[in-house]
CSV table of C-alpha atoms in Angstrom, one decimal:
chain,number,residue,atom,x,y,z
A,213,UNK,CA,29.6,-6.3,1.3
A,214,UNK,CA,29.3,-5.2,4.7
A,215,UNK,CA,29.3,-7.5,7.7
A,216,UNK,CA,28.5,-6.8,10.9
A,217,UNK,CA,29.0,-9.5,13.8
A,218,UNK,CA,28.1,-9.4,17.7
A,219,UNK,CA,29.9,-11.4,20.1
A,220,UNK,CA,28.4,-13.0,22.4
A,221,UNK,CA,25.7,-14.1,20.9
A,222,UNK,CA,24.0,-15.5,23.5
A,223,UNK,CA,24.8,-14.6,27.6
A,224,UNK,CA,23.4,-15.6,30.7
A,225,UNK,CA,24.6,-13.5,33.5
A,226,UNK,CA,23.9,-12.8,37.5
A,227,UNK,CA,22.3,-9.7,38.3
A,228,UNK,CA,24.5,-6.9,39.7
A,229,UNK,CA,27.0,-8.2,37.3
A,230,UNK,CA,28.9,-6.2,34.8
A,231,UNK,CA,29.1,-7.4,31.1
A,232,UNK,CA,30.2,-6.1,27.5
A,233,UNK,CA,28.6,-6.9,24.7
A,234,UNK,CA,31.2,-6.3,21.2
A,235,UNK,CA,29.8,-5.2,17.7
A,236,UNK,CA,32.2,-5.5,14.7
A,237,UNK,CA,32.1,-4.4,11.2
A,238,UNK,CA,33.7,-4.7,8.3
A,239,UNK,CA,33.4,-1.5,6.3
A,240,UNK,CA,33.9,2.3,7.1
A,241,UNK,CA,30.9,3.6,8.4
A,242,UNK,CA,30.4,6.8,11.1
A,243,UNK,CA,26.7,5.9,12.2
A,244,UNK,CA,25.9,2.9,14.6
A,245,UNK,CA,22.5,2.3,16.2
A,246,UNK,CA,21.9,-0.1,19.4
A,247,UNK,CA,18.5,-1.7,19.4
A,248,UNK,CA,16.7,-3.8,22.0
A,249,UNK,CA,14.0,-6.6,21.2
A,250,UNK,CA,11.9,-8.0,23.6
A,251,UNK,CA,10.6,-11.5,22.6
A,252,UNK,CA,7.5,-11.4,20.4
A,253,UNK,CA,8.4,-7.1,20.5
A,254,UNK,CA,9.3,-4.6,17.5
A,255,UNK,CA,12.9,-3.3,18.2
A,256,UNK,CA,13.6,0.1,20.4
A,257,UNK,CA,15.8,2.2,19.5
A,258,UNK,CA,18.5,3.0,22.9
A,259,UNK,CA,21.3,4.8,20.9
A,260,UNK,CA,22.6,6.5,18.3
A,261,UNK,CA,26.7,6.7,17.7
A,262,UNK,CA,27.6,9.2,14.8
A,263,UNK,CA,31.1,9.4,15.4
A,264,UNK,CA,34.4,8.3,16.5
A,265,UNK,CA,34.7,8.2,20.2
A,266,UNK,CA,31.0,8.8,20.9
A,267,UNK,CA,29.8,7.8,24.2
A,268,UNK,CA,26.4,7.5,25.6
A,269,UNK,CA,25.1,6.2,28.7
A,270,UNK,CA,21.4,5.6,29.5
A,271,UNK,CA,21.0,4.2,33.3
A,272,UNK,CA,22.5,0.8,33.2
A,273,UNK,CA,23.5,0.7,29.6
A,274,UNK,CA,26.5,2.8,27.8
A,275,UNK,CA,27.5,2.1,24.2
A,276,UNK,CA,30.8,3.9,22.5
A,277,UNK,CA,32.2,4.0,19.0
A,278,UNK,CA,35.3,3.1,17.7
A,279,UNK,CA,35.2,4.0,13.8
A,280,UNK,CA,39.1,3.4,13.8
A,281,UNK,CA,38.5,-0.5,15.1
A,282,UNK,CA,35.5,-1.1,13.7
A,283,UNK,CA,34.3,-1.5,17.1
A,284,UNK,CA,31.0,-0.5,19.3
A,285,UNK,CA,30.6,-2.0,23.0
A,286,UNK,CA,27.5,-2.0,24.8
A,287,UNK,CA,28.2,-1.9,28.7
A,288,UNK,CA,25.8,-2.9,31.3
A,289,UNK,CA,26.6,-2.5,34.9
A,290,UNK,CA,25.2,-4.0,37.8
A,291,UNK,CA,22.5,-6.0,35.6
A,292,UNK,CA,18.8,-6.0,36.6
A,293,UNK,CA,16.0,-8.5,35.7
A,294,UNK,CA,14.6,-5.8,33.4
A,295,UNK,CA,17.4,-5.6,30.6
A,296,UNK,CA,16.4,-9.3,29.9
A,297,UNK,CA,16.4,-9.3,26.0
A,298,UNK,CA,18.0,-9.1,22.7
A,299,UNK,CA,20.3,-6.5,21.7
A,300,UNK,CA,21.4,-5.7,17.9
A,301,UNK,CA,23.7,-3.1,16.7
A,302,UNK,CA,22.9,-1.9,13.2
A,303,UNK,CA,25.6,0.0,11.1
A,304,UNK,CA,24.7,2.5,8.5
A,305,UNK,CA,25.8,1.5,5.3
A,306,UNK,CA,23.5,3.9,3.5
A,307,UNK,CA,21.2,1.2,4.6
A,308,UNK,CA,21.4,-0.5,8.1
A,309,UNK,CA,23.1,-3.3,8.0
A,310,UNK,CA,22.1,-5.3,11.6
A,311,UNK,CA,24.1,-8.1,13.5
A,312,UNK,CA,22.7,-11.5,14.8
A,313,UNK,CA,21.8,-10.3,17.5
A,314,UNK,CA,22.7,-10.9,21.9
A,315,UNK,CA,20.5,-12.6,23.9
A,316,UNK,CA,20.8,-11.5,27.2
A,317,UNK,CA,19.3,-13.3,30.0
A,318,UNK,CA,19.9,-11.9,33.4
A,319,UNK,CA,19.1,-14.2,36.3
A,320,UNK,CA,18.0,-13.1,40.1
B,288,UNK,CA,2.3,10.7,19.0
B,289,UNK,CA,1.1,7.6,17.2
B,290,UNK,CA,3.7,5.1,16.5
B,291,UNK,CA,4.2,3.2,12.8
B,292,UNK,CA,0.7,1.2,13.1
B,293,UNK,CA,1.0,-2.8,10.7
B,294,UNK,CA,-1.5,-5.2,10.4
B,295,UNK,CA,-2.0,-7.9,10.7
B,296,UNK,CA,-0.2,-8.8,13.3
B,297,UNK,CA,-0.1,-12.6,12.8
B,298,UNK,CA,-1.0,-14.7,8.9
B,299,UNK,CA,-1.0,-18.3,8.4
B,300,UNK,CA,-1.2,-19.3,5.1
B,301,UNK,CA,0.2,-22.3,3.4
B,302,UNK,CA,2.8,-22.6,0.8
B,303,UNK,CA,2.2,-21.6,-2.6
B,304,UNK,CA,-0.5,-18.8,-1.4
B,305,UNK,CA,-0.6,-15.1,-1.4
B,306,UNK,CA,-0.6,-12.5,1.7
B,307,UNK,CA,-0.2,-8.8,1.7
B,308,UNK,CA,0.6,-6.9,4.9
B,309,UNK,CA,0.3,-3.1,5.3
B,310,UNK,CA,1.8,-0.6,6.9
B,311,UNK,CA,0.8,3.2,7.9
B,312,UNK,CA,4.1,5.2,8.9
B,313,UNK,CA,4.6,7.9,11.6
B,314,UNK,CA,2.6,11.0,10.3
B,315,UNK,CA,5.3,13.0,8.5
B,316,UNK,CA,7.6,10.7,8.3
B,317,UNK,CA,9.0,10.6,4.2
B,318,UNK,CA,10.9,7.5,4.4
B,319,UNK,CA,9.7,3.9,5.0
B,320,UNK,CA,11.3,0.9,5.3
B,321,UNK,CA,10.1,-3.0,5.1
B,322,UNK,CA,12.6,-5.6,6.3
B,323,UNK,CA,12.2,-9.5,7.0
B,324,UNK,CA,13.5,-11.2,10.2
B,325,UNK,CA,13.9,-14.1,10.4
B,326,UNK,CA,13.7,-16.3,13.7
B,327,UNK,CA,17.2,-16.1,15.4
B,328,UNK,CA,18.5,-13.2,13.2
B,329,UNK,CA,18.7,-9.5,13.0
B,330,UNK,CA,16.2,-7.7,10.5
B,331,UNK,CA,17.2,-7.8,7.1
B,332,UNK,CA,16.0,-5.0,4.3
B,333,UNK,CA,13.8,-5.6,2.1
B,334,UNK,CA,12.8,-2.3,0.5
B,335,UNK,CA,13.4,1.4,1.1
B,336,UNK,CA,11.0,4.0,-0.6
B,337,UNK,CA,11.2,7.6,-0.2
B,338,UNK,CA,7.8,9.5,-0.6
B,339,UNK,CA,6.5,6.9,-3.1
B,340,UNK,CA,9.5,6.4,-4.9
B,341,UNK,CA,12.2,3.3,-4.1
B,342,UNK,CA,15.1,3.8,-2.9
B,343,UNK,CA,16.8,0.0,-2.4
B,344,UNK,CA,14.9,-2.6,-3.6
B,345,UNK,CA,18.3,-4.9,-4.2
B,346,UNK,CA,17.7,-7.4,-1.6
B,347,UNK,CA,13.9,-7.9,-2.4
B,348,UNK,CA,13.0,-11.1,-4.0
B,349,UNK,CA,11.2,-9.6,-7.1
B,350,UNK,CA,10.4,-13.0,-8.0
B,351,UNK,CA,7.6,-13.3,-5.5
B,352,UNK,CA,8.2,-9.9,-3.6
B,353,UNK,CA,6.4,-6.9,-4.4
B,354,UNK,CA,5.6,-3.7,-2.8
B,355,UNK,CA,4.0,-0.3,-3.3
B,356,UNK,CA,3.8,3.1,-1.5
B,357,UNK,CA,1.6,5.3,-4.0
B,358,UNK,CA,0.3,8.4,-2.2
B,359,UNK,CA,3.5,8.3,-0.4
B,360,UNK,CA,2.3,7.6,2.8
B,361,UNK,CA,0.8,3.8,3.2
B,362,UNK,CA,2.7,0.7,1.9
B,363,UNK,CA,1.7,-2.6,1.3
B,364,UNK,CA,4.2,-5.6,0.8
B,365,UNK,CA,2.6,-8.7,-0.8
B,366,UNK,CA,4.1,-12.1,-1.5
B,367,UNK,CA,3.1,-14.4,-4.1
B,368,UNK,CA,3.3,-17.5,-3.9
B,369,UNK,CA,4.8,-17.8,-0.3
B,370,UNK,CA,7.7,-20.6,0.3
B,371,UNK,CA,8.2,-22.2,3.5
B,372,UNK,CA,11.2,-19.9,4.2
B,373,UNK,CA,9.4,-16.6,3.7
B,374,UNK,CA,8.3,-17.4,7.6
B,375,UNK,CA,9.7,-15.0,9.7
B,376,UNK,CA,8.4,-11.7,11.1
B,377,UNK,CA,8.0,-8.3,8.5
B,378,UNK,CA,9.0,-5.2,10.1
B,379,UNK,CA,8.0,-1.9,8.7
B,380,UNK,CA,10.1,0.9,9.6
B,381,UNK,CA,9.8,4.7,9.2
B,382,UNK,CA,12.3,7.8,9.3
B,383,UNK,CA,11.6,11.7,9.4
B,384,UNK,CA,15.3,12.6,8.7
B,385,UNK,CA,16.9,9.4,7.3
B,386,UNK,CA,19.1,9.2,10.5
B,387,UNK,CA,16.8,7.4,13.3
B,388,UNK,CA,14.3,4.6,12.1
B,389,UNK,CA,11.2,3.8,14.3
B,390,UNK,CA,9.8,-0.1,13.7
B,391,UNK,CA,5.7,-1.1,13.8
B,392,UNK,CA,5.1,-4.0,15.8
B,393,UNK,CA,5.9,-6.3,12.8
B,394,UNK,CA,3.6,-9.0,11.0
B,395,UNK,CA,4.3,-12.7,11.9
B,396,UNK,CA,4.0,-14.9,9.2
B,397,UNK,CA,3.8,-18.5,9.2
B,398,UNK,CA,3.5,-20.8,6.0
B,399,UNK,CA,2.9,-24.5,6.4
């Protein structure tokens, strides 16, 4: 069965700060979605990783794939009030299989 | 374009009744999804149909869990009777090419 965990689950962090947030996974799998949830919110869709070594990079946010490690990161630099919310990564085991979850609070 | 419409947005019932929620997908869009998430955790599948046939229904309580998609386009998911741990927000999802899912606003159900 697959299992896909996020570390940290929660994080409270300065703004202008950098921060990684880690998305592991326990079975072979070459598609891995990012989603972001704000509270009370459906989830949006910010990437879409389809293969080893993909990297993309949307203003403050990048996310890259590691198919090898089992391993996607989701970078923020120099945080901003606005990314305030949760993040889930969601592997495609010919159904998505979604982590816990981030919270991510970023403080003025 | 319209987005994947759900209603209704919020149900209380209490334990041991019935509730149905619908969905309407992204027009086009062949494959629908309903999942359940529960407070503090990620969105979990429920069911999976393609046109108006299913695709995954393993992790749907069959018990108490049902849902349809006839025409292939509109679903409904209906629980009866509720348990105090069906609360948690429904999501319906839909896809065009199986790759990229877009989620409704979700239903947020409570049962006392």
């Amino acid at each position: 069965e697959l299992k896909v965990e996020q570390n940290p689950l929660f994080l409270s962090m300065q703004e202008g700060k950098n921060y990684t947030i880690y998305c592991n996974y326990s079975t072979t799998s070459d598609r891995l979605y990012w989603y972001r949830q704000d509270p009370g919110k459906s989830l949006e869709s910010l990437f879409v990783l389809l293969s080893n070594g993909a990297v993309k990079q949307e203003g403050r946010l990048m996310a890259s794939l590691d198919t090898k490690a089992r391993l996607s990161t989701l970078h923020i630099t120099a945080a901003v009030h606005d990314l305030s919310a949760t993040y889930f990564c969601a592997v495609d085991n010919q159904k998505l299989v979604f982590g816990q979850g981030t919270r991510l609070t970023i403080n003025p | 374009e319209a987005g994947v419409a759900q209603s209704p947005r919020y149900k209380i019932i209490e334990k041991r009744q019935s509730v149905a929620f619908w969905c309407n997908p992204i027009s086009g869009h062949a494959t629908l999804y309903w999942y359940q998430q529960i407070l503090g955790q990620g969105p979990k599948l429920l069911i999976q149909f393609q046109n108006n046939g299913v695709v995954d229904d393993s992790q749907l309580p069959k018990d108490r869990f049902s849902a349809e998609r006839l025409k292939g386009v509109d679903s409904t998911l209906k629980i009866q009777p509720a348990k105090l741990e069906d609360s948690a927000v429904y999501l319906c999802a839909s896809s065009l090419t199986g790759y990229e899912q877009y989620f409704g606003p979700g239903t947020r159900l409570t049962v006392t």
